[in-house]
XYZ file of C-alpha atoms in Angstrom:
444
model
C -22.686 5.830 13.821
C -23.832 8.932 11.303
C -22.344 10.629 14.030
C -19.409 10.139 14.829
C -18.705 10.581 11.288
C -20.444 14.069 10.887
C -18.143 14.928 13.582
C -14.616 13.821 11.811
C -16.151 15.095 8.347
C -16.017 18.296 10.014
C -13.222 18.723 12.081
C -11.433 17.016 8.716
C -13.551 19.589 6.209
C -12.129 22.998 8.138
C -8.919 21.920 9.304
C -7.304 19.640 6.626
C -5.190 21.226 3.700
C -4.964 19.858 0.002
C -1.660 16.772 0.257
C 1.637 19.287 -0.976
C 0.865 21.128 1.947
C 0.720 18.342 4.537
C 4.155 17.039 3.017
C 4.917 19.870 3.684
C 4.060 20.631 7.348
C 5.508 17.137 7.766
C 8.954 18.434 6.962
C 8.794 21.586 8.987
C 8.254 19.221 12.405
C 10.319 16.201 11.615
C 13.578 18.902 11.324
C 11.772 21.236 14.650
C 11.335 16.555 16.669
C 15.331 16.265 14.807
C 16.186 19.317 16.469
C 14.275 18.924 19.990
C 14.610 15.753 20.804
C 18.695 14.109 18.238
C 19.701 17.792 18.868
C 20.076 18.392 15.666
C 21.308 21.685 14.021
C 18.684 23.640 11.208
C 21.527 24.504 9.243
C 22.249 20.494 9.095
C 18.680 18.772 9.163
C 18.283 21.592 6.040
C 21.738 19.399 4.869
C 19.591 16.511 5.384
C 16.861 17.116 4.008
C 18.677 18.408 0.264
C 20.834 15.473 -0.045
C 18.012 13.436 0.692
C 15.453 14.791 -1.816
C 16.626 12.900 -3.900
C 17.358 10.001 -2.972
C 14.267 7.632 -4.401
C 13.865 9.290 -7.381
C 14.743 5.162 -8.814
C 12.048 4.556 -6.407
C 9.456 7.544 -7.461
C 9.696 5.924 -10.361
C 8.289 2.506 -9.643
C 5.939 3.750 -7.433
C 4.650 6.314 -10.700
C 5.232 2.704 -12.938
C 2.965 0.881 -11.092
C 0.023 2.974 -10.856
C -0.083 3.839 -14.312
C 0.077 0.683 -15.538
C -2.603 -0.593 -12.627
C -5.148 2.366 -14.146
C -4.612 1.542 -17.702
C -4.508 -2.109 -17.407
C -7.942 -0.861 -15.460
C -9.030 0.909 -18.254
C -8.658 -1.156 -20.869
C -12.062 -2.110 -22.576
C -11.357 -6.050 -21.135
C -10.437 -4.856 -17.502
C -13.657 -1.920 -17.731
C -16.502 -3.992 -19.328
C -15.395 -6.258 -16.560
C -16.897 -3.234 -13.986
C -19.592 -3.378 -15.356
C -20.575 -6.524 -15.341
C -19.727 -6.015 -11.532
C -22.240 -3.066 -11.370
C -24.933 -4.025 -13.418
C -27.026 -5.391 -11.117
C -25.475 -3.359 -8.562
C -29.080 -0.726 -7.802
C -29.088 0.038 -3.436
C -26.477 2.578 -2.163
C -25.370 -0.169 0.320
C -24.929 -3.323 -1.982
C -23.213 -0.763 -4.114
C -20.424 0.186 -0.939
C -20.220 -3.541 -0.725
C -19.297 -3.844 -4.010
C -16.296 -1.251 -4.241
C -14.837 -2.293 -1.193
C -14.414 -6.451 -1.986
C -13.377 -5.439 -5.821
C -10.218 -2.480 -4.087
C -9.520 -5.426 -1.495
C -9.322 -8.285 -3.224
C -8.003 -6.498 -6.332
C -5.318 -4.833 -4.013
C -4.454 -8.156 -2.915
C -4.304 -9.389 -5.773
C -1.438 -6.269 -6.970
C -1.973 -2.991 -4.973
C -1.120 -0.426 -7.763
C -4.599 -2.574 -10.130
C -5.974 -2.934 -6.723
C -5.913 1.357 -6.438
C -6.441 2.410 -9.214
C -9.247 -0.741 -9.916
C -11.171 0.128 -6.928
C -11.373 4.584 -6.820
C -12.613 3.196 -10.287
C -15.080 0.767 -9.717
C -16.067 2.774 -6.804
C -17.183 5.720 -9.052
C -18.989 3.586 -12.323
C -20.986 3.200 -9.379
C -21.565 6.536 -7.638
C -22.408 7.203 -11.086
C -25.144 4.345 -11.687
C -26.914 4.081 -8.108
C -29.762 6.880 -6.868
C -29.044 8.240 -3.721
C -25.273 6.759 -3.376
C -23.569 9.380 -1.147
C -20.159 9.360 -3.726
C -17.612 10.927 -1.550
C -18.592 7.221 0.726
C -18.154 4.992 -1.861
C -14.798 5.931 -2.850
C -13.808 5.989 0.369
C -15.140 2.582 0.419
C -12.865 1.696 -2.523
C -9.966 3.535 -1.041
C -10.230 1.103 2.179
C -10.084 -2.217 0.586
C -6.005 -0.989 0.070
C -5.718 -1.287 3.632
C -5.224 -5.633 2.956
C -2.194 -4.615 -0.463
C 0.878 -4.886 2.475
C -0.526 -8.607 3.199
C -1.116 -9.894 0.193
C 0.722 -10.646 -2.810
C 2.577 -8.375 -3.528
C 3.523 -6.755 -0.588
C 6.893 -4.726 -0.486
C 8.334 -6.528 3.491
C 6.768 -10.476 2.888
C 8.394 -10.209 -0.320
C 11.967 -8.948 0.325
C 12.323 -11.277 3.318
C 11.338 -14.023 1.213
C 13.920 -12.736 -1.536
C 18.363 -14.061 -1.428
C 20.365 -12.266 -0.723
C 17.737 -9.303 1.033
C 20.066 -6.482 2.963
C 19.389 -7.922 6.782
C 19.118 -12.137 5.234
C 22.963 -12.447 7.637
C 20.546 -11.549 10.262
C 17.432 -13.573 9.825
C 18.343 -15.460 6.718
C 14.831 -16.675 5.271
C 11.341 -16.207 6.076
C 9.052 -17.953 3.177
C 5.798 -16.556 2.534
C 4.491 -19.246 4.257
C 5.391 -17.718 7.520
C 4.022 -14.238 6.940
C 1.350 -13.706 4.251
C -0.178 -17.184 3.960
C 0.239 -17.626 7.929
C -3.635 -18.381 9.503
C -2.689 -15.461 11.442
C -2.697 -13.373 8.475
C -5.499 -14.909 6.243
C -7.378 -15.332 9.018
C -7.556 -12.081 9.655
C -7.898 -10.739 5.873
C -10.585 -12.569 5.577
C -12.365 -11.530 8.495
C -11.183 -7.741 6.543
C -12.414 -9.050 3.103
C -15.927 -9.996 4.854
C -17.162 -7.432 8.143
C -15.205 -4.169 6.441
C -17.879 -3.486 3.348
C -20.490 -4.142 5.866
C -18.618 -1.702 8.328
C -18.520 0.964 5.103
C -21.983 0.080 3.954
C -23.330 0.971 8.549
C -21.369 4.602 7.214
C -23.868 5.876 4.743
C -25.409 8.837 5.742
C -29.333 8.079 6.139
C -30.600 11.792 5.674
C -31.523 11.671 2.097
C -29.763 15.964 2.742
C -26.216 14.663 3.484
C -26.655 12.813 0.834
C -23.537 13.971 -2.252
C -24.315 12.724 -5.326
C -21.440 12.344 -8.613
C -22.120 13.613 -11.270
C -23.728 11.928 -13.688
C -21.561 11.895 -16.681
C -20.119 8.690 -17.873
C -16.279 7.659 -18.796
C -14.964 8.749 -21.977
C -14.223 5.495 -23.951
C -10.558 5.362 -24.733
C -10.202 3.953 -28.712
C -8.941 5.555 -31.884
C -10.338 8.427 -34.212
C -11.746 7.939 -37.462
C -10.015 9.130 -39.614
C -11.411 8.218 -44.000
C -7.643 8.638 -45.182
C -4.551 7.997 -43.512
C -1.387 8.670 -43.121
C 1.231 6.398 -43.566
C 2.305 7.291 -39.546
C -1.870 7.382 -38.551
C -2.013 3.769 -40.199
C 0.721 3.659 -38.645
C -0.021 4.159 -34.979
C -4.074 2.351 -35.213
C -2.129 -0.719 -36.931
C -2.937 -3.485 -34.476
C -0.101 -5.092 -35.368
C 2.251 -2.361 -34.299
C 0.380 -2.182 -30.671
C -0.851 -6.185 -29.915
C 3.098 -7.183 -31.528
C 5.147 -5.128 -28.751
C 2.694 -5.730 -25.870
C 2.773 -9.991 -26.363
C 6.971 -9.663 -26.424
C 6.500 -8.276 -23.960
C 4.427 -10.988 -21.395
C 6.898 -13.805 -23.708
C 9.997 -12.313 -22.230
C 7.579 -12.179 -18.741
C 7.437 -15.786 -19.235
C 10.921 -16.555 -20.283
C 12.298 -14.928 -17.238
C 9.833 -17.021 -14.923
C 11.662 -19.970 -17.076
C 14.862 -18.875 -15.486
C 13.308 -18.480 -11.944
C 13.229 -15.320 -12.353
C 11.423 -13.877 -8.468
C 7.945 -11.079 -8.156
C 9.290 -7.263 -7.911
C 7.973 -3.901 -9.000
C 10.220 -3.928 -12.193
C 8.032 -7.343 -12.884
C 4.765 -5.775 -12.490
C 4.972 -3.121 -14.078
C 6.310 -4.578 -17.429
C 4.250 -7.462 -17.019
C 0.849 -4.582 -16.566
C 2.141 -1.959 -19.267
C 1.938 -5.743 -21.864
C -0.866 -6.518 -20.574
C -2.346 -2.672 -20.943
C -1.361 -2.082 -24.696
C -1.944 -5.751 -26.188
C -5.073 -5.879 -24.529
C -5.856 -1.508 -25.886
C -4.937 -3.354 -29.350
C -2.946 -0.065 -30.671
C -0.401 2.587 -29.652
C -2.842 5.745 -30.758
C -5.384 3.571 -27.781
C -2.686 3.108 -25.312
C -1.089 6.301 -25.752
C -4.596 8.256 -24.902
C -5.280 6.220 -21.878
C -1.200 6.758 -20.343
C -2.285 11.484 -21.375
C -5.705 9.842 -18.923
C -3.262 7.807 -16.792
C -0.523 10.734 -15.670
C -2.887 12.845 -14.791
C -3.696 10.274 -11.597
C 0.081 9.973 -10.686
C 1.471 13.453 -11.106
C 1.435 14.016 -7.534
C 3.839 12.133 -6.720
C 5.999 13.005 -9.042
C 6.056 16.009 -7.109
C 5.934 15.119 -2.902
C 7.871 11.499 -3.143
C 10.775 13.528 -3.349
C 9.321 15.833 -0.577
C 8.382 12.644 1.442
C 12.015 11.502 1.010
C 13.643 14.364 2.020
C 11.925 13.391 5.560
C 13.386 10.289 5.646
C 16.841 11.712 5.445
C 15.522 13.612 8.359
C 14.787 11.234 10.520
C 16.977 8.370 8.932
C 20.259 11.537 9.650
C 19.268 12.256 12.578
C 18.848 9.359 14.274
C 14.842 9.994 15.121
C 13.712 7.211 13.519
C 15.367 4.329 15.847
C 15.116 7.133 18.649
C 11.626 6.467 18.267
C 11.611 2.586 17.256
C 13.129 1.360 20.950
C 11.262 3.746 22.276
C 8.827 1.135 21.856
C 11.145 -1.831 21.360
C 12.174 -0.914 25.773
C 8.572 -1.019 26.492
C 7.575 -4.178 25.085
C 7.979 -7.684 26.297
C 9.425 -11.169 23.703
C 4.232 -10.800 23.636
C 3.971 -7.478 22.965
C 6.676 -6.052 20.557
C 4.607 -7.032 17.721
C 1.699 -4.728 19.106
C 4.934 -2.616 19.877
C 6.370 -2.515 15.901
C 2.424 -2.338 14.792
C 1.938 0.977 16.714
C 5.711 2.218 15.423
C 5.972 1.683 12.042
C 1.947 3.632 11.992
C 3.555 6.624 13.702
C 6.207 6.571 11.094
C 4.115 5.996 7.830
C 2.543 9.566 8.287
C 6.270 10.818 7.785
C 7.301 8.052 5.733
C 3.915 7.082 3.001
C 7.389 3.985 2.150
C 6.212 0.363 2.510
C 9.727 -1.056 1.169
C 11.203 3.520 2.906
C 10.236 1.983 6.111
C 11.741 -1.170 6.049
C 15.417 -0.124 5.266
C 14.889 1.520 8.496
C 12.667 0.879 10.701
C 13.519 -3.890 10.474
C 16.925 -3.490 11.428
C 16.201 -2.411 14.777
C 12.507 -4.609 15.612
C 14.637 -7.174 13.755
C 17.113 -7.214 16.074
C 14.858 -6.577 19.233
C 13.109 -9.785 18.183
C 16.111 -11.674 18.704
C 17.300 -10.190 21.983
C 13.935 -10.825 23.098
C 12.638 -13.747 22.075
C 10.065 -12.995 19.920
C 8.786 -14.531 16.441
C 10.956 -12.399 13.422
C 8.236 -13.328 11.446
C 4.867 -11.852 13.411
C 7.049 -8.634 13.854
C 8.473 -8.391 11.349
C 4.124 -8.867 8.978
C 4.067 -5.434 12.363
C 5.478 -3.604 10.957
C 4.154 -3.243 7.274
C 0.988 -4.240 9.305
C 0.952 -0.832 10.781
C 2.009 0.996 7.704
C -0.803 -0.336 5.724
C -2.959 1.173 8.910
C -2.468 4.142 9.123
C -1.835 4.182 5.786
C -6.414 5.150 5.748
C -5.559 8.391 6.408
C -1.701 9.083 5.298
C -2.680 12.167 2.052
C 0.580 10.911 0.260
C -1.079 7.409 -0.963
C -4.821 9.256 -1.586
C -3.314 11.475 -4.102
C -4.306 9.289 -7.186
C -8.424 8.167 -5.378
C -9.459 11.727 -5.278
C -7.843 12.542 -8.793
C -10.336 9.753 -10.672
C -13.164 10.705 -8.244
C -12.691 14.404 -8.562
C -13.239 14.991 -4.748
C -11.182 17.157 -2.921
C -9.179 15.659 1.318
C -11.548 17.094 2.854
C -15.161 15.536 1.596
C -13.840 11.489 2.316
C -11.476 11.344 5.058
C -14.088 11.593 8.178
C -14.878 8.472 6.666
C -11.603 7.435 6.868
C -10.544 7.838 10.471
C -14.165 6.148 10.989
C -12.581 3.422 8.926
C -8.407 3.755 10.376
C -10.183 2.723 13.756
C -12.782 -0.684 12.810
C -9.204 -1.363 11.104
C -7.441 -0.796 14.386
C -8.947 -2.997 16.094
C -8.663 -6.195 13.175
C -4.442 -5.962 12.538
C -3.874 -5.084 17.147
C -6.554 -8.295 18.001
C -4.646 -9.604 15.064
C -0.740 -8.407 16.314
C -1.671 -9.934 19.833
C -2.432 -13.066 19.133
C 0.251 -14.014 16.492
C 2.756 -12.558 19.090
C 1.111 -14.139 21.746
C 1.467 -17.655 20.758
C 5.010 -17.636 18.725
C 6.478 -15.475 22.341
C 10.167 -17.289 21.651
C 9.651 -19.055 17.660
C 12.560 -17.152 15.574
């Protein structure tokens, strides 16, 4: 196991560039594929890219805020103390890897933005506390819990299909959560992952102490008010618990009223909830703003890179390339195997478009129409697209950006471990989708 991991680590260390460079290379490959397979002219591809570059600006802001809000909540004194309590009794490297994986997985199932940040933060704490722990691996383990994000409480595709008025309701109707994230197949898959993935990650730990790279011992500096013996009125307002807690509780009051009025769980709902909890738990505006300043560094890569992926998405959609890819998989499928084909198609497309929701807008209609024509299970096919997306997120540089910013590592430092995790997850995901697809073929 260590020999295989070391092989991938060496390959990645030698050939893997920074995430922005990867986005630029993927842009070039998309242009070439569109020209070769679709007959799209170079100038036409350039126009599609430029016209679509800002198409996902609102969605980019939502993604940025959900990661920022998740980071802020994870850095509140209450959550920080809870993490300290969790890592308190961990003393061995393999136990640390198990804990990091579990925390990242449970957090991502509850909310993907929160889990994505929380897994890395607790991995960082473990890396600084446990002697002999390989820091790149524990960061990879904390991130690997993100593999369940799309089949958790904040999964974009299942939530969308359960929302009245969604853009495909006339074709497939509403798909209740009981048929998707709360189906026996998905519940079973998540339990298997949460039980086995931590121990698989622990097996990857280097046996040779000379191969271990430990984290820097410096702990995180606590976020606190600056001391001042004689504060001005402005300073007193900045450090006022009344203003901080009052604003946070006002936001939480709206959340309660929104739910009482029958509002659904959306990205904007989650963002406001997390921000309101964050400012409430930080007590004062000054502490909240200090955490905000740190969090901006974590999300900075997303702000500049997401438009590049929006441009790629525009080329894929405008040229018809994404439909061609999806249709190719459909053409080789039967009612039983369509979910499997959807899984692999989604995994491939996700490398070019790292957005479960954005990918579903284009790929979803193709797969749902195919499911209706072939008599394949609509819930299984739809969730196969979501699972394929979260599968290749393990090696998608875009979503690794927060882990890189928090940990201080380079992409090449732990990508070799992510490749191994990708293979392992592929076995579990594929087995689940195959069993689900064959068991429900012919069921709408």
